mmCIF file of C-alpha atoms in Angstrom:
data_model
loop_
_atom_site.group_PDB
_atom_site.id
_atom_site.type_symbol
_atom_site.label_atom_id
_atom_site.label_comp_id
_atom_site.label_asym_id
_atom_site.label_seq_id
_atom_site.Cartn_x
_atom_site.Cartn_y
_atom_site.Cartn_z
ATOM 1 C CA MET A 141 33.702 5.537 -8.210
ATOM 2 C CA ARG A 142 33.035 2.346 -10.127
ATOM 3 C CA VAL A 143 34.529 -1.084 -9.386
ATOM 4 C CA LEU A 144 35.061 -3.547 -12.249
ATOM 5 C CA TRP A 145 35.863 -7.222 -11.616
ATOM 6 C CA PHE A 146 38.127 -9.182 -13.975
ATOM 7 C CA GLY A 147 37.376 -12.631 -12.587
ATOM 8 C CA GLU A 148 37.492 -14.606 -9.398
ATOM 9 C CA GLY A 149 40.732 -14.064 -7.519
ATOM 10 C CA GLU A 150 41.881 -11.353 -9.918
ATOM 11 C CA CYS A 151 42.388 -7.697 -9.207
ATOM 12 C CA ARG A 152 39.645 -5.158 -9.466
ATOM 13 C CA LEU A 153 39.923 -2.095 -11.636
ATOM 14 C CA ILE A 154 38.667 1.026 -9.904
ATOM 15 C CA GLU A 155 37.442 3.919 -12.029
ATOM 16 C CA ILE A 156 37.646 7.280 -10.325
ATOM 17 C CA GLU A 157 36.562 10.800 -11.179
ATOM 18 C CA HIS A 158 36.753 14.221 -9.610
ATOM 19 C CA GLN A 159 35.212 17.336 -11.147
ATOM 20 C CA ARG A 160 34.900 20.876 -9.839
ATOM 21 C CA ASP A 161 33.666 24.101 -11.396
ATOM 22 C CA THR A 162 35.549 27.308 -10.675
ATOM 23 C CA ASP A 163 35.253 31.018 -11.330
ATOM 24 C CA LEU A 164 38.460 31.085 -13.372
ATOM 25 C CA SER A 165 38.719 31.058 -17.166
ATOM 26 C CA ALA A 166 39.566 27.809 -18.910
ATOM 27 C CA ASP A 167 42.568 29.423 -20.608
ATOM 28 C CA TRP A 168 44.015 30.611 -17.290
ATOM 29 C CA VAL A 169 43.524 27.246 -15.582
ATOM 30 C CA TRP A 170 44.894 25.338 -18.572
ATOM 31 C CA ASP A 171 47.973 27.551 -18.729
ATOM 32 C CA GLU A 172 48.814 26.350 -15.204
ATOM 33 C CA MET A 173 47.700 22.707 -15.458
ATOM 34 C CA ARG A 174 49.361 21.876 -18.779
ATOM 35 C CA HIS A 175 52.802 22.041 -17.171
ATOM 36 C CA PHE A 176 53.661 18.491 -16.100
ATOM 37 C CA ASP A 177 56.444 19.779 -13.851
ATOM 38 C CA ARG A 178 54.300 22.067 -11.650
ATOM 39 C CA VAL A 179 52.437 19.443 -9.612
ATOM 40 C CA LEU A 180 54.336 20.249 -6.392
ATOM 41 C CA LYS A 181 52.691 23.694 -6.385
ATOM 42 C CA TRP A 182 49.269 22.027 -6.136
ATOM 43 C CA ILE A 183 49.682 19.393 -3.421
ATOM 44 C CA PRO A 184 49.942 19.239 0.371
ATOM 45 C CA ARG A 185 53.551 19.603 1.515
ATOM 46 C CA GLY A 186 54.689 20.190 -2.059
ATOM 47 C CA SER A 187 57.328 22.643 -0.844
ATOM 48 C CA GLU A 188 58.887 19.782 1.164
ATOM 49 C CA SER A 189 58.889 17.424 -1.840
ATOM 50 C CA THR A 190 61.237 17.226 -4.843
ATOM 51 C CA LEU A 191 60.617 16.719 -8.549
ATOM 52 C CA THR A 192 62.954 16.058 -11.461
ATOM 53 C CA THR A 193 61.970 15.605 -15.093
ATOM 54 C CA ASN A 194 63.482 13.749 -18.006
ATOM 55 C CA GLY A 195 62.489 14.665 -21.544
ATOM 56 C CA GLU A 196 59.896 17.048 -22.943
ATOM 57 C CA GLY A 197 56.331 16.710 -24.155
ATOM 58 C CA VAL A 198 54.586 13.356 -24.514
ATOM 59 C CA GLY A 199 56.868 10.660 -23.119
ATOM 60 C CA MET A 200 58.334 13.020 -20.507
ATOM 61 C CA VAL A 201 58.938 11.366 -17.128
ATOM 62 C CA ARG A 202 58.690 13.052 -13.736
ATOM 63 C CA ASP A 203 60.293 11.547 -10.647
ATOM 64 C CA ILE A 204 58.735 12.844 -7.457
ATOM 65 C CA GLN A 205 59.832 12.309 -3.876
ATOM 66 C CA LEU A 206 56.665 13.212 -1.961
ATOM 67 C CA ALA A 207 56.952 14.333 1.646
ATOM 68 C CA THR A 208 53.558 12.721 2.254
ATOM 69 C CA MET A 209 54.040 9.280 0.709
ATOM 70 C CA GLY A 210 57.475 8.694 -0.767
ATOM 71 C CA TYR A 211 58.655 8.042 -4.301
ATOM 72 C CA VAL A 212 56.446 8.047 -7.393
ATOM 73 C CA GLN A 213 57.201 8.248 -11.108
ATOM 74 C CA HIS A 214 54.781 9.305 -13.868
ATOM 75 C CA ARG A 215 55.018 9.360 -17.654
ATOM 76 C CA LEU A 216 53.082 11.916 -19.700
ATOM 77 C CA THR A 217 51.144 9.836 -22.229
ATOM 78 C CA ALA A 218 49.074 12.522 -23.970
ATOM 79 C CA LEU A 219 48.906 16.319 -24.190
ATOM 80 C CA ASP A 220 46.417 18.241 -26.314
ATOM 81 C CA ASP A 221 46.451 22.012 -25.882
ATOM 82 C CA ALA A 222 43.515 22.551 -28.254
ATOM 83 C CA LYS A 223 41.297 20.240 -26.169
ATOM 84 C CA ARG A 224 42.922 21.293 -22.876
ATOM 85 C CA THR A 225 43.652 17.739 -21.788
ATOM 86 C CA PHE A 226 46.590 15.597 -20.733
ATOM 87 C CA SER A 227 47.079 12.041 -19.475
ATOM 88 C CA TYR A 228 49.741 10.337 -17.433
ATOM 89 C CA CYS A 229 50.417 6.923 -15.939
ATOM 90 C CA LEU A 230 52.280 5.510 -12.966
ATOM 91 C CA THR A 231 55.581 3.944 -14.021
ATOM 92 C CA ASP A 232 57.237 3.413 -10.626
ATOM 93 C CA GLY A 233 56.343 3.594 -6.938
ATOM 94 C CA LYS A 234 53.131 2.570 -5.178
ATOM 95 C CA PRO A 235 51.523 5.761 -3.848
ATOM 96 C CA LEU A 236 48.494 5.237 -1.625
ATOM 97 C CA GLY A 237 48.798 1.465 -2.175
ATOM 98 C CA MET A 238 48.243 1.602 -5.944
ATOM 99 C CA GLN A 239 49.825 -0.980 -8.196
ATOM 100 C CA GLU A 240 49.130 1.007 -11.335
ATOM 101 C CA TYR A 241 47.011 3.898 -12.514
ATOM 102 C CA GLN A 242 46.370 6.225 -15.374
ATOM 103 C CA VAL A 243 44.735 9.623 -15.106
ATOM 104 C CA THR A 244 43.364 12.110 -17.632
ATOM 105 C CA ALA A 245 42.907 15.757 -16.705
ATOM 106 C CA SER A 246 40.794 18.207 -18.664
ATOM 107 C CA VAL A 247 39.669 21.806 -18.466
ATOM 108 C CA THR A 248 36.340 22.698 -20.070
ATOM 109 C CA PRO A 249 35.032 26.255 -20.433
ATOM 110 C CA ILE A 250 31.612 26.999 -18.957
ATOM 111 C CA ASP A 251 31.670 30.622 -20.099
ATOM 112 C CA ALA A 252 34.351 33.314 -20.533
ATOM 113 C CA SER A 253 35.186 33.440 -16.812
ATOM 114 C CA HIS A 254 34.278 29.973 -15.511
ATOM 115 C CA CYS A 255 35.462 26.456 -16.234
ATOM 116 C CA SER A 256 35.266 22.891 -15.051
ATOM 117 C CA ILE A 257 38.372 20.948 -13.961
ATOM 118 C CA ARG A 258 37.984 17.183 -14.355
ATOM 119 C CA TRP A 259 40.241 14.283 -13.442
ATOM 120 C CA ALA A 260 39.277 10.745 -14.467
ATOM 121 C CA GLY A 261 41.248 7.556 -14.284
ATOM 122 C CA GLN A 262 41.598 3.906 -13.558
ATOM 123 C CA MET A 263 43.691 2.190 -10.909
ATOM 124 C CA THR A 264 44.397 -1.151 -9.324
ATOM 125 C CA ALA A 265 45.570 -1.582 -5.751
ATOM 126 C CA ASP A 266 48.767 -3.408 -4.865
ATOM 127 C CA GLY A 267 46.864 -6.065 -2.893
ATOM 128 C CA THR A 268 47.995 -4.941 0.555
ATOM 129 C CA LEU A 269 45.070 -2.557 1.005
ATOM 130 C CA ASP A 270 41.376 -2.465 0.209
ATOM 131 C CA GLU A 271 40.891 -1.421 -3.428
ATOM 132 C CA VAL A 272 37.844 0.738 -2.750
ATOM 133 C CA GLU A 273 39.639 2.631 0.030
ATOM 134 C CA THR A 274 42.634 3.086 -2.278
ATOM 135 C CA GLY A 275 40.325 4.428 -5.011
ATOM 136 C CA ARG A 276 38.805 6.907 -2.559
ATOM 137 C CA ALA A 277 42.311 8.008 -1.567
ATOM 138 C CA LEU A 278 43.172 8.696 -5.224
ATOM 139 C CA GLU A 279 39.945 10.668 -5.688
ATOM 140 C CA MET A 280 40.849 12.721 -2.625
ATOM 141 C CA ALA A 281 44.374 13.326 -3.940
ATOM 142 C CA LEU A 282 42.947 14.602 -7.239
ATOM 143 C CA ALA A 283 40.472 16.817 -5.348
ATOM 144 C CA ASN A 284 43.379 18.257 -3.362
ATOM 145 C CA MET A 285 45.291 18.953 -6.583
ATOM 146 C CA THR A 286 42.247 20.840 -7.893
ATOM 147 C CA THR A 287 42.117 22.838 -4.656
ATOM 148 C CA GLY A 288 45.817 23.581 -5.030
ATOM 149 C CA ILE A 289 45.525 24.709 -8.654
ATOM 150 C CA ILE A 290 42.657 27.078 -7.848
ATOM 151 C CA ALA A 291 44.492 28.470 -4.808
ATOM 152 C CA VAL A 292 47.710 29.056 -6.794
ATOM 153 C CA LEU A 293 45.824 30.948 -9.496
ATOM 154 C CA LYS A 294 43.892 33.037 -6.966
ATOM 155 C CA GLY A 295 46.976 33.748 -4.851
ATOM 156 C CA GLN A 296 45.399 32.045 -1.836
ATOM 157 C CA LYS A 297 46.512 29.447 0.662
ATOM 158 C CA PRO A 298 44.893 26.111 -0.234
ATOM 159 C CA ASP A 299 42.527 24.460 2.224
ATOM 160 C CA PHE A 300 43.441 20.821 1.611
ATOM 161 C CA THR A 301 41.355 17.885 2.808
ATOM 162 C CA GLN A 302 43.207 15.453 5.066
ATOM 163 C CA GLN A 303 44.295 12.706 2.702
ATOM 164 C CA LEU A 304 43.442 9.119 3.547
ATOM 165 C CA LYS A 305 46.527 7.010 4.284
ATOM 166 C CA VAL A 306 48.864 10.022 4.196
ATOM 167 C CA ASP A 307 50.782 11.767 6.939
ATOM 168 C CA TYR A 308 50.557 15.539 6.723
#
C-alpha cells in the first residue's frame, strides 16, 4: 500500500494492490470474473446480500445491499476481454469508510493451467476513519474476493479472512 499526500489538511490518496497466483487457467478465471453481476458469489455473506444492475457493458451500474456493510453502488468504467481486465468505481455509498475508490482487476496467464489474479486501485477515506486502516480493509476485501473466485471455480467452500471493520 502506498499513501500519497495532496497537501496540508487535504485528503490522502491510498493506492492498494492485491495479487495471487492460482492453479486455474486464465481463460477459466476470466470467464467468471468478467461478469460484473457475479460479485455476490465471491464475498462473505454474499448469499445474504442483494444485487441489481442497470445497463450492460461499460457504463453498467450495480447496486448492492451488502449484509456485511450496507449499500454500495459501482459503475463499470472499462472492460477488455482481450486483455482480461475491467475497472469500476464507487458511485454511491461509503463501504469500509471510503469516500471514493476505483479498482482495476486483471487476469494474467502464467502458463496453460495457472494464472495471476490482480486487483489494483486508489481510494480516499471519508474522514471519519484512519485512511491507512481503510486502505488495508479494501485490500482485505479484494483478497477475500480472490479467495471467493477461486473457491467458486474449484467447487469449494471459501476460507475468508475476517474483514476489518465488518461484521460477519
